Short mmCIF file of N, CA and C in Angstrom, two decimals:
data_model
loop_
_atom_site.label_atom_id
_atom_site.label_comp_id
_atom_site.label_asym_id
_atom_site.label_seq_id
_atom_site.Cartn_x
_atom_site.Cartn_y
_atom_site.Cartn_z
N UNK Q 30 13.74 -7.27 -9.25
CA UNK Q 30 13.50 -6.46 -8.56
C UNK Q 30 14.91 -5.57 -8.06
N UNK Q 31 16.07 -6.69 -7.87
CA UNK Q 31 16.82 -6.33 -7.02
C UNK Q 31 17.79 -5.87 -8.00
N UNK Q 32 17.37 -6.50 -9.31
CA UNK Q 32 18.58 -5.46 -10.13
C UNK Q 32 18.16 -4.55 -10.81
N UNK Q 33 16.93 -4.27 -10.65
CA UNK Q 33 16.42 -2.72 -11.16
C UNK Q 33 17.21 -1.65 -10.17
N UNK Q 34 16.96 -2.28 -9.00
CA UNK Q 34 17.40 -1.17 -8.16
C UNK Q 34 18.95 -0.89 -7.82
N UNK Q 35 19.45 -2.07 -8.21
CA UNK Q 35 20.89 -2.03 -8.29
C UNK Q 35 21.15 -0.87 -9.18
N UNK Q 36 20.51 -1.17 -10.35
CA UNK Q 36 20.92 -0.31 -11.52
C UNK Q 36 20.69 1.44 -11.58
N UNK Q 37 19.42 1.39 -10.74
CA UNK Q 37 19.15 2.97 -9.84
C UNK Q 37 19.95 3.39 -9.26
N UNK Q 38 20.52 2.52 -8.13
CA UNK Q 38 21.45 2.92 -6.96
C UNK Q 38 22.77 3.48 -7.79
N UNK Q 39 23.51 2.48 -8.85
CA UNK Q 39 24.63 2.66 -9.35
C UNK Q 39 24.72 4.24 -10.80
N UNK Q 40 23.50 4.37 -11.17
CA UNK Q 40 22.67 5.65 -11.85
C UNK Q 40 22.89 6.76 -10.91
N UNK Q 41 22.55 7.01 -9.82
CA UNK Q 41 22.58 7.90 -9.01
C UNK Q 41 23.70 8.13 -8.60
N UNK Q 42 24.68 7.19 -8.21
CA UNK Q 42 26.03 7.54 -7.69
C UNK Q 42 26.70 8.03 -8.91
N UNK Q 43 26.41 7.66 -10.34
CA UNK Q 43 27.61 7.95 -11.30
C UNK Q 43 26.87 9.37 -11.55
N UNK Q 44 25.54 9.45 -11.25
CA UNK Q 44 25.05 11.26 -12.20
C UNK Q 44 25.63 11.82 -11.06
N UNK Q 45 25.72 11.71 -9.55
CA UNK Q 45 26.06 12.74 -8.35
C UNK Q 45 27.17 12.40 -8.02
N UNK Q 46 28.25 12.15 -8.26
CA UNK Q 46 29.41 11.16 -7.47
C UNK Q 46 29.57 12.20 -6.43
N UNK Q 47 29.41 13.61 -6.35
CA UNK Q 47 29.79 14.39 -5.01
C UNK Q 47 28.72 14.13 -3.91
N UNK Q 48 27.66 13.71 -3.93
CA UNK Q 48 26.54 13.27 -3.11
C UNK Q 48 26.70 11.92 -2.25
N UNK Q 49 27.30 11.52 -1.29
CA UNK Q 49 27.71 9.64 -1.34
C UNK Q 49 26.54 9.38 -1.11
N UNK Q 50 25.69 9.55 -0.78
CA UNK Q 50 24.54 8.90 0.02
C UNK Q 50 23.27 9.00 -0.47
N UNK Q 51 23.40 9.59 -1.93
CA UNK Q 51 22.08 9.66 -2.83
C UNK Q 51 21.57 8.27 -3.02
N UNK Q 52 22.38 7.79 -3.32
CA UNK Q 52 21.54 6.56 -4.03
C UNK Q 52 20.93 5.83 -2.55
N UNK Q 53 20.70 6.23 -1.79
CA UNK Q 53 20.21 5.55 -0.77
C UNK Q 53 18.64 6.36 -0.82
N UNK Q 54 18.37 7.58 -1.27
CA UNK Q 54 17.36 8.64 -1.60
C UNK Q 54 16.40 8.26 -2.54
N UNK Q 55 17.00 7.29 -3.46
CA UNK Q 55 16.84 6.97 -4.94
C UNK Q 55 16.04 5.67 -4.95
N UNK Q 56 17.33 4.67 -4.38
CA UNK Q 56 16.23 3.57 -3.89
C UNK Q 56 15.01 3.78 -2.98
N UNK Q 57 15.39 4.69 -1.84
CA UNK Q 57 14.06 4.45 -0.50
C UNK Q 57 12.82 5.40 -1.83
N UNK Q 58 13.23 6.24 -2.30
CA UNK Q 58 12.05 6.80 -3.18
C UNK Q 58 11.18 6.14 -4.09
N UNK Q 59 12.11 5.02 -4.43
CA UNK Q 59 11.23 3.85 -5.31
C UNK Q 59 10.30 3.08 -4.74
N UNK Q 60 11.22 2.72 -3.68
CA UNK Q 60 10.67 1.28 -2.62
C UNK Q 60 9.26 1.96 -1.99
N UNK Q 61 9.78 3.03 -1.02
CA UNK Q 61 8.56 3.66 -0.45
C UNK Q 61 7.61 4.05 -0.86
N UNK Q 62 7.76 4.99 -1.85
CA UNK Q 62 6.52 5.51 -2.86
C UNK Q 62 5.60 4.79 -3.40
N UNK Q 63 6.36 3.47 -3.93
CA UNK Q 63 5.67 2.60 -4.79
C UNK Q 63 5.13 1.14 -4.27
N UNK Q 64 5.46 0.86 -3.12
CA UNK Q 64 5.09 -0.28 -2.59
C UNK Q 64 4.55 0.13 -0.95
N UNK Q 65 5.79 0.54 -0.44
CA UNK Q 65 5.36 0.59 0.90
C UNK Q 65 4.15 1.68 1.57
N UNK Q 66 4.41 2.89 0.68
CA UNK Q 66 3.02 4.02 1.02
C UNK Q 66 1.86 3.22 0.66
N UNK Q 67 1.40 3.04 -0.42
CA UNK Q 67 0.42 2.31 -1.02
C UNK Q 67 -0.21 1.54 -0.12
N UNK Q 68 0.63 0.69 0.17
CA UNK Q 68 0.11 -0.68 1.24
C UNK Q 68 -0.44 -0.16 3.00
N UNK Q 69 0.42 0.80 3.41
CA UNK Q 69 -0.15 1.73 4.31
C UNK Q 69 -1.11 2.23 3.81
N UNK Q 70 -1.40 3.43 3.38
CA UNK Q 70 -2.57 4.04 2.60
C UNK Q 70 -3.88 3.42 2.42
N UNK Q 71 -3.36 2.40 1.92
CA UNK Q 71 -4.84 1.34 1.29
C UNK Q 71 -4.38 -0.01 1.84
N UNK Q 72 -4.33 -0.73 2.85
CA UNK Q 72 -4.40 -1.61 3.02
C UNK Q 72 -5.33 -3.08 2.32
N UNK Q 73 -6.19 -2.44 2.54
CA UNK Q 73 -7.35 -3.39 2.03
C UNK Q 73 -7.09 -3.45 0.49
N UNK Q 74 -6.49 -2.66 -0.48
CA UNK Q 74 -6.38 -3.07 -1.55
C UNK Q 74 -5.41 -4.14 -1.81
N UNK Q 75 -4.22 -4.68 -1.00
CA UNK Q 75 -3.29 -6.04 -0.94
C UNK Q 75 -3.86 -6.52 0.40
N UNK Q 76 -4.78 -6.88 0.81
CA UNK Q 76 -5.18 -8.16 1.49
C UNK Q 76 -4.65 -7.88 2.86
N UNK Q 77 -4.11 -6.62 3.34
CA UNK Q 77 -3.43 -6.38 4.41
C UNK Q 77 -4.77 -6.13 5.63
N UNK Q 78 -5.94 -5.62 5.14
CA UNK Q 78 -7.18 -5.38 6.04
C UNK Q 78 -8.28 -5.81 5.48
N UNK Q 79 -9.31 -6.39 6.51
CA UNK Q 79 -10.61 -6.49 5.37
C UNK Q 79 -11.19 -5.00 5.02
N UNK Q 80 -11.95 -5.04 4.40
CA UNK Q 80 -12.78 -3.83 3.81
C UNK Q 80 -13.61 -2.84 4.66
N UNK Q 81 -14.00 -2.41 5.36
CA UNK Q 81 -15.15 -1.48 5.75
C UNK Q 81 -14.49 -1.26 7.20
N UNK Q 82 -15.44 -0.43 8.31
CA UNK Q 82 -14.92 -0.12 9.35
C UNK Q 82 -13.78 0.96 9.60
N UNK Q 83 -12.96 1.39 8.38
CA UNK Q 83 -12.30 2.64 8.34
C UNK Q 83 -13.12 4.44 8.52
N UNK Q 84 -12.62 4.62 9.81
CA UNK Q 84 -13.30 5.79 10.22
C UNK Q 84 -11.78 7.25 9.42
N UNK Q 85 -12.23 7.84 9.65
CA UNK Q 85 -11.61 9.46 9.70
C UNK Q 85 -10.43 9.12 10.47
N UNK Q 86 -10.55 9.18 11.67
CA UNK Q 86 -9.14 9.06 12.60
C UNK Q 86 -8.26 7.62 11.65
N UNK Q 87 -8.71 6.42 11.54
CA UNK Q 87 -7.77 5.39 10.80
C UNK Q 87 -7.33 5.67 9.23
N UNK Q 88 -7.69 6.75 9.13
CA UNK Q 88 -7.18 7.03 7.78
C UNK Q 88 -6.43 8.21 8.04
N UNK Q 89 -6.53 9.09 8.82
CA UNK Q 89 -5.30 9.89 9.44
C UNK Q 89 -4.21 9.16 10.08
N UNK Q 90 -4.50 8.30 10.68
CA UNK Q 90 -3.31 7.57 11.36
C UNK Q 90 -2.78 6.81 10.20
N UNK Q 91 -2.86 6.20 9.25
CA UNK Q 91 -2.40 5.47 8.43
C UNK Q 91 -1.65 6.56 7.24
N UNK Q 92 -2.09 8.13 7.34
CA UNK Q 92 -1.56 8.78 6.58
C UNK Q 92 -0.23 9.54 7.53
N UNK Q 93 -0.18 9.31 8.48
CA UNK Q 93 0.94 10.12 9.46
C UNK Q 93 1.92 9.37 9.34
N UNK Q 94 1.78 7.71 9.25
CA UNK Q 94 2.33 6.49 9.47
C UNK Q 94 3.10 6.65 7.83
N UNK Q 95 2.85 6.77 7.17
CA UNK Q 95 3.43 7.07 5.61
C UNK Q 95 3.91 7.73 5.45
N UNK Q 96 3.68 9.11 5.92
CA UNK Q 96 4.52 10.20 6.00
C UNK Q 96 5.94 9.67 7.04
N UNK Q 97 5.37 9.26 8.06
CA UNK Q 97 6.94 9.33 8.59
C UNK Q 97 7.89 8.10 8.49
N UNK Q 98 7.35 7.11 7.34
CA UNK Q 98 8.24 5.95 7.18
C UNK Q 98 9.21 6.81 5.71
N UNK Q 99 8.14 7.31 5.14
CA UNK Q 99 8.66 8.78 4.15
C UNK Q 99 9.62 9.52 4.83
N UNK Q 100 9.53 10.03 5.62
CA UNK Q 100 10.15 10.79 5.72
C UNK Q 100 11.93 10.31 6.53
N UNK Q 101 12.05 8.93 6.73
CA UNK Q 101 13.00 8.55 7.07
C UNK Q 101 13.79 8.35 6.00
N UNK Q 102 13.26 7.93 4.89
CA UNK Q 102 13.86 8.03 3.64
C UNK Q 102 14.30 8.61 3.38
N UNK Q 103 13.50 10.41 3.33
CA UNK Q 103 14.09 11.59 2.75
C UNK Q 103 15.37 11.86 3.78
N UNK Q 104 15.47 11.32 4.95
CA UNK Q 104 16.86 11.65 6.01
C UNK Q 104 18.04 10.77 5.77
N UNK Q 105 17.92 9.93 4.69
CA UNK Q 105 19.17 9.56 4.51
C UNK Q 105 20.22 10.10 3.45
N UNK Q 106 19.58 10.83 2.79
CA UNK Q 106 20.54 11.98 1.83
C UNK Q 106 20.49 13.23 2.22
N UNK Q 107 20.16 13.27 3.10
CA UNK Q 107 20.44 15.08 3.90
C UNK Q 107 21.62 14.56 4.78
N UNK Q 108 22.56 15.77 4.57
CA UNK Q 108 23.72 15.37 5.11
C UNK Q 108 23.61 15.84 6.86
N UNK Q 109 22.44 16.62 6.87
CA UNK Q 109 22.38 16.75 8.48
C UNK Q 109 21.13 15.82 9.29
N UNK Q 110 20.52 15.05 8.41
CA UNK Q 110 19.68 14.31 8.59
C UNK Q 110 18.65 15.11 9.64
N UNK Q 111 17.86 15.77 9.32
CA UNK Q 111 16.88 17.09 9.26
C UNK Q 111 16.08 16.81 8.36
N UNK Q 112 14.65 16.54 8.74
CA UNK Q 112 13.28 16.53 8.06
C UNK Q 112 12.44 17.69 7.87
N UNK Q 113 11.86 18.09 6.94
CA UNK Q 113 10.48 19.16 7.05
C UNK Q 113 9.44 18.62 7.78
N UNK Q 114 9.17 19.11 8.99
CA UNK Q 114 8.33 18.60 9.51
C UNK Q 114 7.54 19.76 9.73
N UNK Q 115 5.89 19.17 8.89
CA UNK Q 115 4.96 20.33 8.88
C UNK Q 115 3.89 20.46 9.89
N UNK Q 116 3.59 18.85 10.53
CA UNK Q 116 2.89 18.89 11.78
C UNK Q 116 3.81 19.07 12.91
N UNK Q 117 3.58 19.79 13.69
CA UNK Q 117 4.88 20.27 14.90
C UNK Q 117 4.37 18.86 16.37
N UNK Q 118 3.10 18.60 15.91
CA UNK Q 118 3.20 17.24 17.14
C UNK Q 118 3.74 16.29 16.78
N UNK Q 119 4.03 16.38 15.65
CA UNK Q 119 5.01 14.81 15.39
C UNK Q 119 6.56 15.04 15.18
N UNK Q 120 6.87 16.10 15.52
CA UNK Q 120 8.41 16.44 16.10
C UNK Q 120 9.06 15.26 16.73
N UNK Q 121 8.39 15.17 17.97
CA UNK Q 121 9.35 14.28 18.80
C UNK Q 121 9.55 12.74 17.76
N UNK Q 122 8.47 12.23 17.23
CA UNK Q 122 8.85 10.61 17.12
C UNK Q 122 9.43 11.15 15.64
N UNK Q 123 9.34 12.21 14.76
CA UNK Q 123 10.08 12.25 13.09
C UNK Q 123 11.93 12.06 13.95
N UNK Q 124 12.04 13.09 15.21
CA UNK Q 124 13.44 13.26 15.65
C UNK Q 124 14.03 11.98 16.16
N UNK Q 125 13.04 11.23 16.57
CA UNK Q 125 13.31 9.71 16.80
C UNK Q 125 13.67 8.98 15.80
N UNK Q 126 13.13 9.24 14.84
CA UNK Q 126 13.12 7.90 13.63
C UNK Q 126 14.47 8.33 12.72
N UNK Q 127 14.64 9.82 12.77
CA UNK Q 127 15.91 10.30 12.03
C UNK Q 127 16.64 10.09 12.60
N UNK Q 128 16.91 9.45 13.83
CA UNK Q 128 18.40 9.36 14.36
C UNK Q 128 19.20 8.19 13.45
N UNK Q 129 20.32 8.00 14.38
CA UNK Q 129 21.48 7.05 13.76
C UNK Q 129 20.65 5.59 13.50
N UNK Q 130 20.31 5.12 14.34
CA UNK Q 130 19.95 3.60 14.62
C UNK Q 130 18.68 3.35 13.98
N UNK Q 131 18.13 4.24 13.18
CA UNK Q 131 17.03 3.79 12.86
C UNK Q 131 17.41 4.15 10.99
N UNK Q 132 18.06 5.03 10.97
CA UNK Q 132 18.69 5.35 9.80
C UNK Q 132 19.82 4.60 9.08
N UNK Q 133 20.24 3.71 10.33
CA UNK Q 133 21.24 3.05 9.50
C UNK Q 133 20.35 1.32 9.84
N UNK Q 134 19.55 1.09 10.16
CA UNK Q 134 18.73 0.16 9.72
C UNK Q 134 18.02 0.08 8.59
N UNK Q 135 17.78 1.24 8.21
CA UNK Q 135 16.52 1.75 6.85
C UNK Q 135 18.11 1.61 5.59
N UNK Q 136 19.53 1.96 5.80
CA UNK Q 136 19.94 1.74 5.30
C UNK Q 136 20.49 0.09 4.81
N UNK Q 137 20.75 -0.55 5.96
CA UNK Q 137 21.23 -1.80 5.65
C UNK Q 137 19.94 -2.55 5.02
N UNK Q 138 18.77 -1.99 5.23
CA UNK Q 138 17.81 -2.64 4.35
C UNK Q 138 17.61 -2.53 2.82
N UNK Q 139 17.91 -0.81 2.57
CA UNK Q 139 17.84 -0.61 1.11
C UNK Q 139 19.26 -1.16 0.46
N UNK Q 140 20.10 -1.26 1.41
CA UNK Q 140 21.10 -2.40 0.50
C UNK Q 140 20.87 -3.45 -0.09
N UNK Q 141 20.61 -4.27 1.09
CA UNK Q 141 19.84 -5.44 0.92
C UNK Q 141 19.22 -5.41 -0.46
N UNK Q 142 18.01 -4.98 -0.37
CA UNK Q 142 16.95 -5.11 -1.51
C UNK Q 142 17.88 -4.75 -2.79
N UNK Q 143 18.89 -3.68 -2.62
CA UNK Q 143 19.27 -2.98 -4.19
C UNK Q 143 20.57 -3.93 -4.54
N UNK Q 144 20.76 -5.12 -3.98
CA UNK Q 144 22.36 -5.85 -3.67
C UNK Q 144 21.92 -6.91 -5.01
N UNK Q 145 22.67 -7.36 -5.79
CA UNK Q 145 22.48 -8.24 -6.96
C UNK Q 145 23.25 -9.64 -5.96
N UNK Q 146 23.86 -9.05 -5.41
CA UNK Q 146 24.96 -10.12 -4.86
C UNK Q 146 24.33 -11.30 -3.45
N UNK Q 147 22.95 -10.77 -3.77
CA UNK Q 147 21.86 -11.43 -2.23
C UNK Q 147 21.84 -12.93 -2.77
N UNK Q 148 22.38 -13.80 -1.86
CA UNK Q 148 21.63 -15.03 -1.82
C UNK Q 148 20.32 -15.65 -1.66
N UNK Q 149 19.94 -16.29 -3.10
CA UNK Q 149 18.16 -16.24 -3.15
C UNK Q 149 18.25 -17.60 -2.54
N UNK Q 150 17.16 -17.74 -1.78
CA UNK Q 150 16.68 -19.31 -1.68
C UNK Q 150 15.97 -20.15 -2.51
N UNK Q 151 15.94 -21.20 -2.53
CA UNK Q 151 15.58 -22.04 -3.51
C UNK Q 151 14.29 -21.97 -3.75
N UNK Q 152 13.43 -21.75 -2.42
CA UNK Q 152 11.91 -21.77 -2.35
C UNK Q 152 11.27 -20.53 -1.84
N UNK Q 153 10.03 -20.44 -2.67
CA UNK Q 153 9.73 -19.04 -2.52
C UNK Q 153 9.32 -18.92 -0.81
N UNK Q 154 9.50 -17.51 -0.98
CA UNK Q 154 9.00 -17.07 0.48
C UNK Q 154 7.36 -16.18 0.32
N UNK Q 155 6.92 -17.09 1.48
CA UNK Q 155 5.28 -16.10 1.39
C UNK Q 155 5.34 -15.34 2.39
N UNK Q 156 4.77 -14.22 1.84
CA UNK Q 156 4.61 -12.74 2.74
C UNK Q 156 3.41 -13.23 3.30
N UNK Q 157 2.60 -13.56 2.83
CA UNK Q 157 1.32 -13.71 3.36
C UNK Q 157 0.58 -14.78 2.92
N UNK Q 158 -0.52 -15.45 3.84
CA UNK Q 158 -0.83 -16.55 3.61
C UNK Q 158 -2.26 -16.18 2.97
N UNK Q 159 -3.22 -16.74 2.09
CA UNK Q 159 -4.44 -16.44 1.85
C UNK Q 159 -4.69 -16.44 0.29
#
């Protein structure tokens, strides 16, 4: 996976050399939209939560969490770190998450997962038992 993400990152840098941080947007889009958002929106499909008991409130909350995570990814390649906020009540939290400490943490994560120079462990890592 790191090799694919590294290739995406290099392709974005080559195609848009004038946009210094475009590679973060490309890698974030791939990771967040294909892996993280689906797991947040449907935790039952990934064995992160047991079936049943999902209310409209829970579904709405998971949708907002997913939007918040995706918005941080969108802020990464935005020069002003501004994000379009459709729900005005989300503005305080989105302003916080699109601030430098959170963006820097996201950049470190994206650099790590898209690097082919990461030292791989000789034993498998279990993300979830069961």
